[in-house]
XYZ file of C-alpha atoms in Angstrom:
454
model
C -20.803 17.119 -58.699
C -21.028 19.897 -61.258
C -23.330 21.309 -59.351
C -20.890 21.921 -56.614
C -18.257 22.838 -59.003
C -20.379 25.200 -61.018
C -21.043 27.162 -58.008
C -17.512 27.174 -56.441
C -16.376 28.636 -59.647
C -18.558 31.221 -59.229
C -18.097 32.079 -55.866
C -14.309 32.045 -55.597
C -13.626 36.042 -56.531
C -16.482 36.826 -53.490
C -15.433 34.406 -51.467
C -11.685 35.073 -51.518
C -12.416 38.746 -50.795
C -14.887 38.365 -47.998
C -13.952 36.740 -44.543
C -15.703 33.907 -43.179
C -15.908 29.765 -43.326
C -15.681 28.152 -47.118
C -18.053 25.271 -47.419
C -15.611 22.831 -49.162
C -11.861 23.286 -49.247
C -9.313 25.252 -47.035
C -10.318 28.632 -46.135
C -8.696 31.682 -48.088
C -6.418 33.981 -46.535
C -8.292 36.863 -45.490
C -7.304 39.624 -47.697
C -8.637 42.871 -45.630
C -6.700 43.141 -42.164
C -9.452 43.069 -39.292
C -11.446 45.925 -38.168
C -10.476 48.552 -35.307
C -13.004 48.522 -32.389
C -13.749 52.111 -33.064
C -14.749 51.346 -36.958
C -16.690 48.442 -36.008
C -18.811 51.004 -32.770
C -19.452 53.261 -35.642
C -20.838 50.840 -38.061
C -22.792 49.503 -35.599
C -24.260 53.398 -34.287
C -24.843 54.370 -38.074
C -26.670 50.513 -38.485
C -28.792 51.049 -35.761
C -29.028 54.683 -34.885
C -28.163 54.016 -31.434
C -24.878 55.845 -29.254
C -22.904 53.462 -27.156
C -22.067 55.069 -23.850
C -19.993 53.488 -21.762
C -20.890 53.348 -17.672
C -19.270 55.693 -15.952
C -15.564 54.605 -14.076
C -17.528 54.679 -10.939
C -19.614 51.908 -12.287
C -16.597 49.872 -12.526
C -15.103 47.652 -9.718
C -12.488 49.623 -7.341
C -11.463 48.239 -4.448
C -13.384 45.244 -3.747
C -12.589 43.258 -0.184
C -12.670 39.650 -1.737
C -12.369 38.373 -5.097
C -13.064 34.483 -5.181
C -11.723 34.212 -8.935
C -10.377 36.548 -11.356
C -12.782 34.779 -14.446
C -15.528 34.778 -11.351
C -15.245 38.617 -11.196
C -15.135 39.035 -15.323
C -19.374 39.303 -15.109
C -18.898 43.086 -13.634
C -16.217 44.034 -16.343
C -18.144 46.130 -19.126
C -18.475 44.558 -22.596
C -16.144 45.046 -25.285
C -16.577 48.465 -27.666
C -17.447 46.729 -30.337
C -20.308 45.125 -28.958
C -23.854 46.446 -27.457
C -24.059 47.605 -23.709
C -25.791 45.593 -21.256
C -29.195 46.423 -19.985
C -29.977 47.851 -16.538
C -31.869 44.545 -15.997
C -28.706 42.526 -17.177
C -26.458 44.800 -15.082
C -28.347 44.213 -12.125
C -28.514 40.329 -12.369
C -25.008 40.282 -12.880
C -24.101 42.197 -10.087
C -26.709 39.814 -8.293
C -25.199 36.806 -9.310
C -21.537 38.366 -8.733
C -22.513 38.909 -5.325
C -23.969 35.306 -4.474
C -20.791 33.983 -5.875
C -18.640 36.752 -3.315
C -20.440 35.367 -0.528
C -20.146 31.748 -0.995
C -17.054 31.703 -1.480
C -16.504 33.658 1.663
C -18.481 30.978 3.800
C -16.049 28.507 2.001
C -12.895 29.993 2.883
C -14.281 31.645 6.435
C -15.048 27.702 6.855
C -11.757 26.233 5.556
C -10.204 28.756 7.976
C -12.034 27.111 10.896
C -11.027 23.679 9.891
C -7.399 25.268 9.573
C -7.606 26.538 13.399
C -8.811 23.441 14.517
C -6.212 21.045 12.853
C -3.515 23.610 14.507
C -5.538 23.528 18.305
C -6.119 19.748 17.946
C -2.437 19.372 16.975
C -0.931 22.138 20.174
C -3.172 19.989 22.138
C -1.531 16.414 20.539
C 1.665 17.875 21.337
C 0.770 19.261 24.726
C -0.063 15.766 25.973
C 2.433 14.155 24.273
C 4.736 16.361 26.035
C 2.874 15.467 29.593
C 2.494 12.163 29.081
C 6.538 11.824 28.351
C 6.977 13.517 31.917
C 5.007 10.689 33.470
C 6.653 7.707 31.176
C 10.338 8.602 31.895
C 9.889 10.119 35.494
C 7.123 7.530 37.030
C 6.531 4.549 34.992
C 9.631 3.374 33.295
C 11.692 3.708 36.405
C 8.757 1.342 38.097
C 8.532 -0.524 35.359
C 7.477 -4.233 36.635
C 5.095 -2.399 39.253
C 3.120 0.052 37.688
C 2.954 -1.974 33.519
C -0.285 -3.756 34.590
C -2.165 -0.690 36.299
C -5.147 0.895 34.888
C -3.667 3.901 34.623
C -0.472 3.088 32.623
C -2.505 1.134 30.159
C -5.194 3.731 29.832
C -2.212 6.475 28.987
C -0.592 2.895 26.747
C -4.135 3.500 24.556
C -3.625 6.708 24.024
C -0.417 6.276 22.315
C 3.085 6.288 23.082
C 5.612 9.237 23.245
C 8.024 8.846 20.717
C 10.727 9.537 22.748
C 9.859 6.459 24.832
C 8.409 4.587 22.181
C 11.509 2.292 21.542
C 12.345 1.470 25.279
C 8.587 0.534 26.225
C 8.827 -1.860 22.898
C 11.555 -3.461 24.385
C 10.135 -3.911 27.826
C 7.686 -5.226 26.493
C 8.407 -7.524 24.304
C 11.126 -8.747 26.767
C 14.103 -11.252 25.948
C 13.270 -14.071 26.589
C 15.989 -15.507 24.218
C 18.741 -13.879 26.080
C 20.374 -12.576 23.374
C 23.220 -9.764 24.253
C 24.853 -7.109 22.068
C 27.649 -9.593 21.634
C 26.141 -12.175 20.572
C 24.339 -9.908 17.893
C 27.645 -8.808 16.714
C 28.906 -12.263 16.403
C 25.858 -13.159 13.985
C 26.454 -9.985 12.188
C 30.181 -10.913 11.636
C 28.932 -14.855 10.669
C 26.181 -12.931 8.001
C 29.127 -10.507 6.214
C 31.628 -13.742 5.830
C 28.921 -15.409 4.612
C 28.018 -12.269 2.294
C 31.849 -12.158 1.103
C 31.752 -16.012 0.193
C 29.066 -15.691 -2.141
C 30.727 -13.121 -3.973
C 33.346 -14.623 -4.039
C 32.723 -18.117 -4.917
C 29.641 -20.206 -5.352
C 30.940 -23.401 -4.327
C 28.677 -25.423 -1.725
C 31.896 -26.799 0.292
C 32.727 -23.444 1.743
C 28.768 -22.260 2.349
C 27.547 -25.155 3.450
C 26.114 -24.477 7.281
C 23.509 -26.074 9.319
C 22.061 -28.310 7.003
C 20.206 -25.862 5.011
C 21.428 -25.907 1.040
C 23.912 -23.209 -0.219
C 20.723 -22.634 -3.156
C 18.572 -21.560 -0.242
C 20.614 -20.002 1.639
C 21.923 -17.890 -1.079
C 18.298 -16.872 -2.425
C 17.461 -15.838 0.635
C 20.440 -13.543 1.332
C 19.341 -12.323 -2.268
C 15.965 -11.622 -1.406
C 16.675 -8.825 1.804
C 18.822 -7.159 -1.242
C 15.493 -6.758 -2.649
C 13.176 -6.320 0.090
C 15.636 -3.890 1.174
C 14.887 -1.360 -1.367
C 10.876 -2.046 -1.618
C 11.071 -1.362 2.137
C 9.099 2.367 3.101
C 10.350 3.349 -0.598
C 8.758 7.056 0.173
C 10.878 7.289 2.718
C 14.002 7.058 1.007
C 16.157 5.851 4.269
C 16.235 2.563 3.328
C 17.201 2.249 -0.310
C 20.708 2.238 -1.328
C 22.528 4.660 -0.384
C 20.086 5.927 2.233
C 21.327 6.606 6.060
C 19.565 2.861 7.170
C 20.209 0.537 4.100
C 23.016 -0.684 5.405
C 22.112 -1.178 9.084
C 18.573 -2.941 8.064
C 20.705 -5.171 5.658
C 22.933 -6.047 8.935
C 20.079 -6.900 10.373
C 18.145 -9.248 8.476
C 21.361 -10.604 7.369
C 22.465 -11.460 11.527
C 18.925 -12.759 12.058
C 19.357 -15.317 8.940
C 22.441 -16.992 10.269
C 20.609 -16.525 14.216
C 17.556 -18.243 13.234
C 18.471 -20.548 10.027
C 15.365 -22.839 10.609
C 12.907 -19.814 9.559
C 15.783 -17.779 7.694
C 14.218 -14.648 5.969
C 10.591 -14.302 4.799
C 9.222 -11.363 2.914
C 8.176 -9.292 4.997
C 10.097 -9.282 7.667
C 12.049 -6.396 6.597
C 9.255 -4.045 7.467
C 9.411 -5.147 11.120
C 13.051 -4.756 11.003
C 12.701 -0.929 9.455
C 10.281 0.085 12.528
C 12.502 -1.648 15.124
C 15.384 0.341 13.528
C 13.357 3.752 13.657
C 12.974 3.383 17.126
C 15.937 1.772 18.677
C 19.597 1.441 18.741
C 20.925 -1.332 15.881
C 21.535 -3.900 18.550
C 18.557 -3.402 20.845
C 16.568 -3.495 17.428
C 17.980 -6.867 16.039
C 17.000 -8.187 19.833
C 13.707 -6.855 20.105
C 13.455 -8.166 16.406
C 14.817 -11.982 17.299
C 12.361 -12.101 20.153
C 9.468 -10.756 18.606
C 9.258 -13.146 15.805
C 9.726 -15.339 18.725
C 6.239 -15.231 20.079
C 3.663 -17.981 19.105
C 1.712 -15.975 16.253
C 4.613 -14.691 14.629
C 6.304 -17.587 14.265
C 3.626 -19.498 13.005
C 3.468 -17.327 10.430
C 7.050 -16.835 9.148
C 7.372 -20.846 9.505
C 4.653 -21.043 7.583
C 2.998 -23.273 9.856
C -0.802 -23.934 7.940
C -1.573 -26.115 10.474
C -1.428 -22.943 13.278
C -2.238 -20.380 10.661
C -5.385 -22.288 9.814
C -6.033 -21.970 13.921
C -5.610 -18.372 13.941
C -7.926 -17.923 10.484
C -10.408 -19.512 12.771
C -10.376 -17.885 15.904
C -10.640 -14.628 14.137
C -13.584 -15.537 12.242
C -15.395 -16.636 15.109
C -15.039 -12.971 16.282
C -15.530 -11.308 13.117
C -19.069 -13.267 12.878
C -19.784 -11.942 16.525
C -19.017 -8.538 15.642
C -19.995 -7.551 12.301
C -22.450 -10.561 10.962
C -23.478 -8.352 7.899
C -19.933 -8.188 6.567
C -19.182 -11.864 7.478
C -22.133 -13.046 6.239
C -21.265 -10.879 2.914
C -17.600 -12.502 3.258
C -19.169 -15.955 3.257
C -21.135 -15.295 0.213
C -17.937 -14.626 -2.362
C -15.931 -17.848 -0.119
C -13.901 -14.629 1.022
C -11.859 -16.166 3.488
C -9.287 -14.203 5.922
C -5.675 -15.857 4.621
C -7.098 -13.262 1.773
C -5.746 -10.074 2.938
C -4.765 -11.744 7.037
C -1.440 -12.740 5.994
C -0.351 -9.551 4.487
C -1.645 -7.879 7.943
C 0.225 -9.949 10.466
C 3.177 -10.318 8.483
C 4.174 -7.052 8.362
C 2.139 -5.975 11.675
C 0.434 -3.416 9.505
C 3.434 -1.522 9.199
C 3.249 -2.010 4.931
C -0.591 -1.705 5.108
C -1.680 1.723 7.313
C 0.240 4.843 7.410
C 3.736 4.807 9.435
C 2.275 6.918 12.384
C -1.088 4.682 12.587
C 0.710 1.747 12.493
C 3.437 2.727 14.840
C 0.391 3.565 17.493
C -0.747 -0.239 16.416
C 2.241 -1.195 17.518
C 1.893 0.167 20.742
C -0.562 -1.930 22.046
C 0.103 -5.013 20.420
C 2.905 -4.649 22.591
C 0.708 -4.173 25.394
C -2.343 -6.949 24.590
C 0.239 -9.369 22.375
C -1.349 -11.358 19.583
C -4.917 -10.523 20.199
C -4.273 -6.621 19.324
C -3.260 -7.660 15.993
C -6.610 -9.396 14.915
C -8.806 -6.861 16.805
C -6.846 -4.319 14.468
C -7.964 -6.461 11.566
C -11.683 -6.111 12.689
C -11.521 -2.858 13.543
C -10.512 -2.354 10.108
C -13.173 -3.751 8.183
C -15.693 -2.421 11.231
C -14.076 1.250 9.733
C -15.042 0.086 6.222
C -18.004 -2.182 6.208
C -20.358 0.343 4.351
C -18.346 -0.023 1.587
C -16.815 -3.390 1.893
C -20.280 -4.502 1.832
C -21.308 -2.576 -1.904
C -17.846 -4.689 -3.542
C -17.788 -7.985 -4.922
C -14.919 -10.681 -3.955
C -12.062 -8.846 -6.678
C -12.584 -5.167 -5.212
C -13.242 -6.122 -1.669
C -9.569 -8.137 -2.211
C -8.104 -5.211 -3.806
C -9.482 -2.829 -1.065
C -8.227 -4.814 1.926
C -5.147 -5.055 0.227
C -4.254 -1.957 -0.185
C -6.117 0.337 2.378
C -6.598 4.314 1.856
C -4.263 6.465 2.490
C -6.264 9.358 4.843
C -7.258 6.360 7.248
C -6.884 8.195 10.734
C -5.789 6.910 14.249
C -8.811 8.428 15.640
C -11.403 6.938 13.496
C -9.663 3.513 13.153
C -8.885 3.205 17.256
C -12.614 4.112 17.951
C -13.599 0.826 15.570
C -11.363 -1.113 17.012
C -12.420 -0.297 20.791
C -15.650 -0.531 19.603
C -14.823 -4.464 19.037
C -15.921 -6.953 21.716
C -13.191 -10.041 21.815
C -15.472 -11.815 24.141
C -17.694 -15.149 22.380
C -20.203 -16.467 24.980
C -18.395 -15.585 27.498
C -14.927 -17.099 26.016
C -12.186 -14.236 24.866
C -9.691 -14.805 22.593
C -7.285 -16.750 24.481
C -9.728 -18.994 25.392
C -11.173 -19.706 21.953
C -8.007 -20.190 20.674
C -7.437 -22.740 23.074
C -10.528 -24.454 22.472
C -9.543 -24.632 19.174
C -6.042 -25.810 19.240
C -8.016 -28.656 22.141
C -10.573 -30.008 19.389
C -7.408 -30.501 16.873
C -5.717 -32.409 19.003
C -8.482 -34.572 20.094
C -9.469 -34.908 16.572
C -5.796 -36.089 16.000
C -6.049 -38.709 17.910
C -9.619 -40.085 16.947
C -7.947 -40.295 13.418
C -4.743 -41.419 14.257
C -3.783 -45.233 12.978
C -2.923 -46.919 16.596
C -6.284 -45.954 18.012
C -8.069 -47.526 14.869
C -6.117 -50.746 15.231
């Protein structure tokens, strides 16, 4: 310790004076002002008896063509006066090394500007046959509708995608209504859903709610819940949250479907469907299209939250998902991965929370074609797109990664996995295993069943 202070006694009056790092303590302020460039050439000429002579200006960089970077160009600037020149052989390696650097970032942009040209050709071209293939919908096909839906033709051009123009009146074709439901009748629901609204804001009692036999408690949390879904519904968008152009008419909706359909009422989820329908059709052709879509088998086996049919459905698409990608499935098996996992989220939305709105949109299109079988060939086209790495996770990540998919997933890469998908098992497709299926339940019903026993 005296050590130390001895000799920072003894040092202060140089070391005040002098610039430069202290070893203990704060440094000093430096009393002499810094050097000009000129001073510090000259001490450094008298020190080593050596001019400094700066390259000529032709030397220096004029007009060069490219410049990747401005620090990448800084290696052909000169050094600073007060420092020594650089050699020829320095020079030279720069200007080397400068040059490499010129030229690979020319490839890189001469190849980002290919990728650029093609995007644009591959998107004229998009458009070009979008714009064709509208000609043929609205001039041949839709005015031939029941005649021409089943050809090869019209269901080759379906694969491809349909116009968006036409998108929302092929849905409904499609789909059909075979509920019967009419404009006015939608508008009678929607009138039953806003008194209903008004009520329970008005008053909570049960004696002027009451409807159907479902409780005023239920009925009330789930008129609650669209307000919520409402808002989580395509939030990037924007459309749909308060305020937004379609809040209102998705909340007229869901709310007419409630008091249509009391026995399923709204599940989460649902409003997704809705917000597509909306996007593509008229507000009462949407609500019909809606009604009978959630209609169909699958769909309402789901939203009823029948397990017994659910359970049916898990299994049919495993026996496929075993024929098609056994790796994966065998890797599935080994974490007790099983399909409710990330199945449910999937066909309870139709993908239209899960894949991007165009991709799923296209989806769409030929569920709409195919029904209820599209919808799990999607799913193993899907992992099919993503086995490689599906198959590197453990149960947690592959759960996370199913449930919420990437973003850049394309409609080219995902529709050649899922046409690359056979829905054919020894000789049965899906229909038919499904059937099977639903036959062995019911036969195993019975063997169990208390009057055959006795």
């Amino acid at each position: 310790r005296n050590f130390f202070t001895k000799r920072t006694k003894e040092l202060k009056p140089a070391v005040q004076s002098a610039p430069g790092w202290k070893l203990f303590g704060k440094v000093p302020p430096r009393e002499n002002l810094p050097k000009d460039s000129k001073i510090i050439q000259q001490e450094y000429e008298a020190r080593t008896g050596r001019m400094y002579k700066p390259p000529p200006p032709s030397a220096r960089r004029k007009n060069i063509e490219f410049e990747p970077l401005s620090t990448t160009a800084l290696i052909l600037e000169d050094r600073p006066a007060n420092l020594p020149a650089k050699s020829v052989e320095e020079a030279l390696r720069h200007r080397q090394e400068y040059d490499e650097m010129v030229a690979e970032a020319k490839k890189r942009e001469i190849k980002e500007a290919h990728k650029r040209k093609k995007i644009m050709r591959e998107r004229f071209k998009q458009e070009e046959n979008i714009a064709s293939a509208m000609v043929i919908w609205v001039n041949e096909i839709l005015p031939n509708w029941e005649g021409m839906r089943a050809t090869r033709r019209v269901r080759e051009l379906w694969w491809q995608g349909l116009p968006p123009s036409v998108r929302g009146k092929v849905w409904s074709l499609a789909v059909g209504n075979e509920l019967n439901i009419t404009p006015e009748l939608y508008e009678i629901f929607l009138s039953r859903a806003k008194e209903r609204w008004k009520s329970f804001s008005e008053t909570s009692s049960e004696n002027d709610t009451e409807d159907a036999g479902a409780s005023v408690a239920d009925r009330e949390a789930s008129l609650e819940l669209i307000k919520l879904d409402i808002s989580r519904t395509f939030p990037s968008l924007y459309i749909f949250q308060k305020g937004g152009p379609y809040h209102d008419l998705l909340h007229s909706v869901l709310g007419a479907y409630t008091c249509y359909r009391p026995d399923v009422g709204y599940v989460q989820g649902m409003s997704f469907i809705a917000a597509v329908l909306i996007l593509n059709l008229e507000e009462a052709d949407a609500f019909i299209a809606f009604a009978n879509l959630l209609n169909k088998p699958c769909q309402l086996a789901f939203f009823r939250v029948d397990h017994s049919m659910m359970l049916k459905y898990f299994a049919a698409f495993e026996v496929f998902f075993e024929e098609n990608l056994p790796k994966l499935f065998l890797h599935f098996k080994s974490y007790s991965l099983t399909p409710d996992i990330y199945l449910i989220d999937w066909i309870f939305t139709l993908y239209s929370k899960s894949l991007p709105l165009d991709l799923a949109c296209r989806v769409w299109d030929v569920f709409c074609r195919d029904g209820e079988e599209f919808l799990f060939r999607t799913g193993l086209g899907i992992l099919r797109l993503y086995e490689d790495i599906l198959l590197q996770m453990d149960f947690i990540h592959i759960a996370q990664f199913l449930t919420k998919l990437p973003e850049d997933i394309t409609s080219e890469k995902l529709f050649s996995c899922i046409a690359a998908i056979q829905m054919q098992n020894s000789n049965k497709k899906w229909a038919q295993v499904f059937a099977s299926l639903m036959k062995d339940n019911k036969e195993g019903d019975k063997n169990h069943s208390p009057a055959l026993k006795s």
